[in-house]
């Protein structure tokens, strides 16, 4: 028999001492073995043959690479000698082939020591029984490929994808990945669900179906444009109406939004990465801070007038210079404490009666009181306490300038309580009587805007001002739990 080609393994076939092999001389081999050997030597794909009762191993150059440092010693010897370290996994397959049963696997994993150290390996292969004309199994023919590198690469890619998804999941912004021209949700992190409303079933659905309320708001058109052109879209504080309330009611939210086209390895647009951050509360807080900052400027402008009014009131009722000095010093100290409350931002919780009494000490005369207060002991959170302190001082300042406290006979009544409601609400009512006739202002000043801004940090905060001819009244209310919550 003539061995044709085959490279290094072809030389092994030609130089091997076959007379000492259980297979005998090649010229005496069965025609099936002779044919398959030359097929194997002519193939670039790794191929293996196991032949005869002794399961003698024959292979080509492609398979030799998979043998590691066991080649060439393994050539022409029993198959078990080659793969002794993984024989428990190989033996059932080779036995099945010798029993006439073929086996094919896309991926089989072994821990091999073929290079002198343990390593994870993966192979795709098929074991095919080889029969003679009478159907007797003579051996096994195997075409195979080592796919270890491919498996490791896929594993690394999967690991990178999982890491990327973890990064997306931990992002403080809402992240969603949309697939295809209909923008089907492939992934959304927890923050994105929180933004659109927890409990929605969106994965595998187009945006137009999963978040249908955005269709008429023009967002599908924006997605279509990004998908068609590849040009990113970004905008800050975009108003979006979302069905995200407890009962699915629509809420207006302000969203920072970015749409970025995702491309395949060949540059084709395959989807859109959505980055969205709900900035509604932050903008509201910023607006409130600006209002407070404006109020600070407003109050600083009134400082001289305020000190003058305190001094005038103190000197008018004081018995002597010494008592006037003490009273004036105390009241200016209260004024300073009130401003510290504003400047420090209402750090820590307080109580309603303390805030009210702080204002009373500043604006009323204990010898001839004109501000009367009543109400239960109630705790108030830091942010609402700051707002309430500012509102009370603004109401008192207005009362001194224009209202009941600008008249000798004028009085102010302040009462607060908890209203039985679902949920319970805090309510404070400021009522002025005995002052000049009240006329509603034609123009709203910064002080009025501060009052109407309500209690920061408290849910469903409301402020109602009535300009009754007999005197101004102001009703301030908010949901109780949030009014008392520490922020």
Coordinates of C-alpha atoms in Angstrom, one line a residue, residues 27-340:
X27 CA -0.5 -4.2 2.2
X28 CA -2.5 -6.8 4.2
X29 CA -4.9 -4.3 5.7
X30 CA -8.6 -4.5 4.9
X31 CA -9.6 -2.3 2.0
X32 CA -11.7 -0.2 4.4
X33 CA -8.7 0.7 6.5
X34 CA -6.5 1.4 3.4
X35 CA -9.1 3.7 1.9
X36 CA -9.9 5.7 5.1
X37 CA -6.1 6.1 5.9
X38 CA -5.5 7.9 2.6
X39 CA -8.7 9.9 3.0
X40 CA -7.5 11.0 6.4
X41 CA -4.0 11.9 5.2
X42 CA -5.4 14.0 2.4
X43 CA -7.7 16.0 4.8
X44 CA -6.9 19.2 6.5
X45 CA -9.5 18.6 9.2
X46 CA -8.3 16.8 12.3
X47 CA -9.1 13.1 11.9
X48 CA -8.6 10.0 14.0
X49 CA -9.0 6.2 13.4
X50 CA -9.1 3.6 16.1
X51 CA -8.7 0.1 14.6
X52 CA -9.0 -3.5 15.5
X53 CA -9.5 -5.3 18.9
X54 CA -6.5 -3.5 20.4
X55 CA -8.0 -0.1 19.4
X56 CA -4.8 1.0 17.7
X57 CA -4.6 4.8 17.2
X58 CA -4.0 6.4 13.8
X59 CA -4.4 10.1 13.0
X60 CA -3.3 12.9 10.7
X61 CA -1.4 16.1 11.3
X62 CA -4.5 18.0 12.3
X63 CA -5.2 15.6 15.1
X64 CA -1.5 15.4 16.1
X65 CA -1.7 19.1 17.3
X66 CA -4.5 18.1 19.7
X67 CA -2.4 15.4 21.2
X68 CA 0.1 17.8 22.7
X69 CA 3.4 16.3 23.8
X70 CA 1.9 12.8 23.6
X71 CA 2.6 12.9 19.9
X72 CA 4.3 11.1 18.2
X73 CA 4.6 8.5 20.9
X74 CA 0.9 7.8 20.8
X75 CA 0.8 6.9 17.1
X76 CA 0.2 3.3 16.4
X77 CA -0.5 2.4 20.1
X78 CA -3.8 1.7 21.9
X79 CA -6.2 4.6 22.2
X80 CA -6.3 4.2 26.0
X81 CA -2.6 4.9 26.2
X82 CA -3.2 8.3 24.4
X83 CA -6.1 9.5 26.6
X84 CA -5.5 7.6 29.8
X85 CA -6.2 10.7 31.9
X86 CA -9.7 11.2 30.5
X87 CA -10.5 7.5 29.8
X88 CA -13.6 7.5 32.0
X89 CA -15.2 10.0 29.6
X90 CA -13.8 8.6 26.4
X91 CA -14.3 4.8 27.1
X92 CA -18.2 4.9 26.9
X93 CA -18.1 6.6 23.5
X94 CA -15.4 4.4 21.9
X95 CA -17.2 1.3 23.3
X96 CA -20.5 2.5 21.7
X97 CA -18.7 2.9 18.4
X98 CA -17.3 -0.6 18.6
X99 CA -20.8 -1.8 19.4
X100 CA -22.0 -0.2 16.2
X101 CA -23.5 3.1 17.6
X102 CA -22.2 6.4 16.3
X103 CA -21.9 9.5 18.5
X104 CA -21.8 13.2 17.6
X105 CA -21.3 16.1 20.0
X106 CA -21.0 19.8 19.3
X107 CA -19.1 20.4 22.6
X108 CA -17.5 17.9 25.0
X109 CA -15.3 19.2 27.8
X110 CA -12.3 17.4 29.3
X111 CA -9.6 18.3 31.7
X112 CA -6.4 17.1 29.9
X113 CA -2.8 16.8 30.9
X114 CA -1.5 16.5 27.3
X115 CA 1.1 19.3 27.8
X116 CA 2.2 18.4 31.3
X117 CA -0.3 20.4 33.2
X118 CA -4.1 20.3 33.6
X119 CA -6.1 22.4 31.2
X120 CA -9.7 22.7 30.3
X121 CA -10.4 21.6 26.7
X122 CA -13.4 21.4 24.4
X123 CA -14.0 19.4 21.2
X124 CA -16.7 18.9 18.6
X125 CA -16.6 15.4 17.0
X126 CA -18.4 12.5 15.6
X127 CA -17.4 8.8 16.2
X128 CA -18.6 6.6 13.3
X129 CA -18.3 2.8 13.3
X130 CA -16.5 1.3 10.3
X131 CA -17.9 -2.0 9.1
X132 CA -16.8 -4.6 6.6
X133 CA -19.1 -5.9 3.8
X134 CA -20.7 -8.3 6.2
X135 CA -21.5 -5.6 8.7
X136 CA -18.9 -6.5 11.3
X137 CA -17.4 -3.4 13.1
X138 CA -13.7 -3.2 12.3
X139 CA -13.0 0.1 14.0
X140 CA -14.0 3.7 14.4
X141 CA -13.5 6.8 12.3
X142 CA -13.6 10.3 13.9
X143 CA -13.6 13.7 12.3
X144 CA -13.2 16.3 15.0
X145 CA -12.2 19.9 15.8
X146 CA -10.8 21.4 19.0
X147 CA -13.0 24.4 19.9
X148 CA -11.3 25.3 23.2
X149 CA -10.4 28.8 22.0
X150 CA -13.9 29.4 20.6
X151 CA -15.5 28.3 23.9
X152 CA -13.1 30.5 26.0
X153 CA -13.8 33.5 23.7
X154 CA -17.6 33.0 24.0
X155 CA -17.2 32.6 27.7
X156 CA -15.2 35.9 27.9
X157 CA -17.7 37.7 25.7
X158 CA -20.5 36.4 28.0
X159 CA -18.6 37.5 31.0
X160 CA -18.1 40.9 29.5
X161 CA -21.8 41.2 28.7
X162 CA -22.7 40.2 32.2
X163 CA -20.3 42.8 33.6
X164 CA -21.8 45.4 31.3
X165 CA -25.3 44.4 32.4
X166 CA -24.2 44.7 36.0
X167 CA -22.8 48.2 35.3
X168 CA -26.1 49.1 33.7
X169 CA -28.1 47.6 36.5
X170 CA -26.1 49.6 39.1
X171 CA -26.3 52.8 37.2
X172 CA -28.0 55.7 39.0
X173 CA -29.7 56.5 35.7
X174 CA -32.4 54.5 34.0
X175 CA -30.9 52.3 31.2
X176 CA -32.8 50.4 28.5
X177 CA -31.7 48.6 25.4
X178 CA -34.1 48.6 22.4
X179 CA -33.9 46.2 19.5
X180 CA -34.8 46.7 15.9
X181 CA -36.9 49.3 14.0
X182 CA -39.9 48.8 16.3
X183 CA -37.8 49.5 19.4
X184 CA -38.4 46.3 21.3
X185 CA -37.2 46.3 24.9
X186 CA -34.3 43.8 25.4
X187 CA -33.1 45.1 28.8
X188 CA -34.1 47.6 31.4
X189 CA -32.5 48.2 34.8
X190 CA -34.3 48.8 38.1
X191 CA -33.9 52.6 37.9
X192 CA -35.7 52.6 34.5
X193 CA -38.6 50.5 35.9
X194 CA -38.8 52.9 38.8
X195 CA -39.0 55.9 36.4
X196 CA -41.7 54.5 34.1
X197 CA -43.6 52.7 37.0
X198 CA -42.7 49.5 38.8
X199 CA -44.7 46.4 37.7
X200 CA -44.8 47.0 34.0
X201 CA -44.2 44.0 31.7
X202 CA -42.0 45.6 29.0
X203 CA -39.3 43.1 28.0
X204 CA -39.9 41.7 24.5
X205 CA -42.5 44.4 23.7
X206 CA -42.2 47.5 21.5
X207 CA -42.0 50.9 23.3
X208 CA -45.3 51.9 21.6
X209 CA -47.0 48.9 23.3
X210 CA -45.1 48.8 26.6
X211 CA -45.2 52.5 27.4
X212 CA -48.1 53.5 25.1
X213 CA -48.7 56.9 26.7
X214 CA -45.5 58.3 25.1
X215 CA -46.6 57.7 21.5
X216 CA -48.7 60.9 21.3
X217 CA -45.9 62.8 23.0
X218 CA -43.6 62.3 20.1
X219 CA -41.0 60.0 21.6
X220 CA -41.5 57.2 19.0
X221 CA -40.8 59.7 16.3
X222 CA -37.5 60.6 18.1
X223 CA -36.6 57.0 18.3
X224 CA -37.3 56.4 14.6
X225 CA -35.1 59.3 13.7
X226 CA -32.2 58.1 15.8
X227 CA -32.6 54.6 14.3
X228 CA -32.8 55.9 10.8
X229 CA -30.0 58.5 10.9
X230 CA -27.7 57.1 13.7
X231 CA -27.5 60.7 15.1
X232 CA -27.8 60.7 18.9
X233 CA -30.6 62.7 20.6
X234 CA -30.1 64.3 24.0
X235 CA -32.1 66.8 26.0
X236 CA -32.4 68.0 29.6
X237 CA -35.5 68.3 31.7
X238 CA -37.9 66.9 29.0
X239 CA -41.5 66.9 30.3
X240 CA -42.9 63.4 30.0
X241 CA -46.3 62.2 31.1
X242 CA -46.2 58.6 32.5
X243 CA -48.8 56.3 33.9
X244 CA -46.7 55.5 37.0
X245 CA -49.0 56.3 39.9
X246 CA -50.2 53.6 42.4
X247 CA -53.4 53.1 40.3
X248 CA -51.8 53.9 37.0
X249 CA -52.7 57.6 37.0
X250 CA -50.7 59.8 34.8
X251 CA -47.9 61.9 36.3
X252 CA -45.8 64.6 34.7
X253 CA -42.1 64.0 35.2
X254 CA -39.0 65.9 34.1
X255 CA -36.4 63.6 32.4
X256 CA -32.9 64.1 31.3
X257 CA -32.8 61.9 28.1
X258 CA -30.2 60.4 25.8
X259 CA -30.9 58.1 22.8
X260 CA -27.8 56.5 21.3
X261 CA -27.8 54.2 18.2
X262 CA -26.2 50.8 18.7
X263 CA -24.4 49.2 15.8
X264 CA -23.4 45.7 14.8
X265 CA -19.8 44.7 14.0
X266 CA -20.4 45.7 10.4
X267 CA -21.7 49.1 11.3
X268 CA -25.4 48.4 10.8
X269 CA -27.8 50.1 13.3
X270 CA -29.5 47.3 15.3
X271 CA -31.0 49.2 18.2
X272 CA -31.0 52.1 20.6
X273 CA -29.4 52.6 24.0
X274 CA -31.7 54.7 26.2
X275 CA -30.3 56.6 29.2
X276 CA -32.9 58.5 31.2
X277 CA -32.8 60.2 34.6
X278 CA -35.8 61.5 36.5
X279 CA -34.8 65.0 37.7
X280 CA -38.3 66.1 38.8
X281 CA -37.4 66.2 42.5
X282 CA -34.0 67.7 41.9
X283 CA -35.5 70.5 39.9
X284 CA -38.2 71.1 42.4
X285 CA -35.5 71.2 45.2
X286 CA -33.4 73.6 43.1
X287 CA -36.4 75.8 42.5
X288 CA -37.1 75.8 46.2
X289 CA -33.5 76.7 47.0
X290 CA -33.6 79.5 44.5
X291 CA -36.8 80.7 46.2
X292 CA -35.1 80.5 49.6
X293 CA -32.1 82.3 48.3
X294 CA -34.3 85.0 46.9
X295 CA -36.1 85.2 50.2
X296 CA -32.8 85.6 52.0
X297 CA -32.1 88.6 49.9
X298 CA -35.6 89.9 50.5
X299 CA -35.2 89.5 54.2
X300 CA -31.8 91.1 54.3
X301 CA -33.2 94.1 52.7
X302 CA -35.8 94.3 55.5
X303 CA -33.3 93.9 58.3
X304 CA -33.0 97.5 59.2
X305 CA -36.7 97.9 59.1
X306 CA -37.2 94.8 61.2
X307 CA -34.6 96.0 63.8
X308 CA -36.2 99.4 63.8
X309 CA -39.6 97.9 64.4
X310 CA -38.3 95.7 67.3
X311 CA -36.5 98.7 68.9
X312 CA -39.6 100.9 68.5
X313 CA -41.9 98.3 70.0
X314 CA -39.5 97.5 72.9
X315 CA -38.8 101.1 73.8
X316 CA -42.5 102.0 73.7
X317 CA -43.5 99.4 76.3
X318 CA -40.3 99.2 78.4
X319 CA -40.4 100.5 82.0
X320 CA -36.8 101.7 82.0
X321 CA -33.6 101.7 79.9
X322 CA -32.1 98.6 81.6
X323 CA -35.2 96.5 80.9
X324 CA -35.4 97.9 77.4
X325 CA -31.7 96.9 76.8
X326 CA -32.4 93.4 78.0
X327 CA -35.5 92.9 76.0
X328 CA -34.0 94.4 72.9
X329 CA -31.0 92.2 73.2
X330 CA -33.2 89.1 73.6
X331 CA -35.3 89.9 70.6
X332 CA -32.4 90.6 68.4
X333 CA -31.0 87.2 69.5
X334 CA -34.2 85.5 68.5
X335 CA -34.0 87.3 65.1
X336 CA -30.4 85.9 64.7
X337 CA -31.6 82.4 65.6
X338 CA -34.3 82.6 63.0
X339 CA -31.8 83.5 60.4
X340 CA -29.5 80.7 61.5

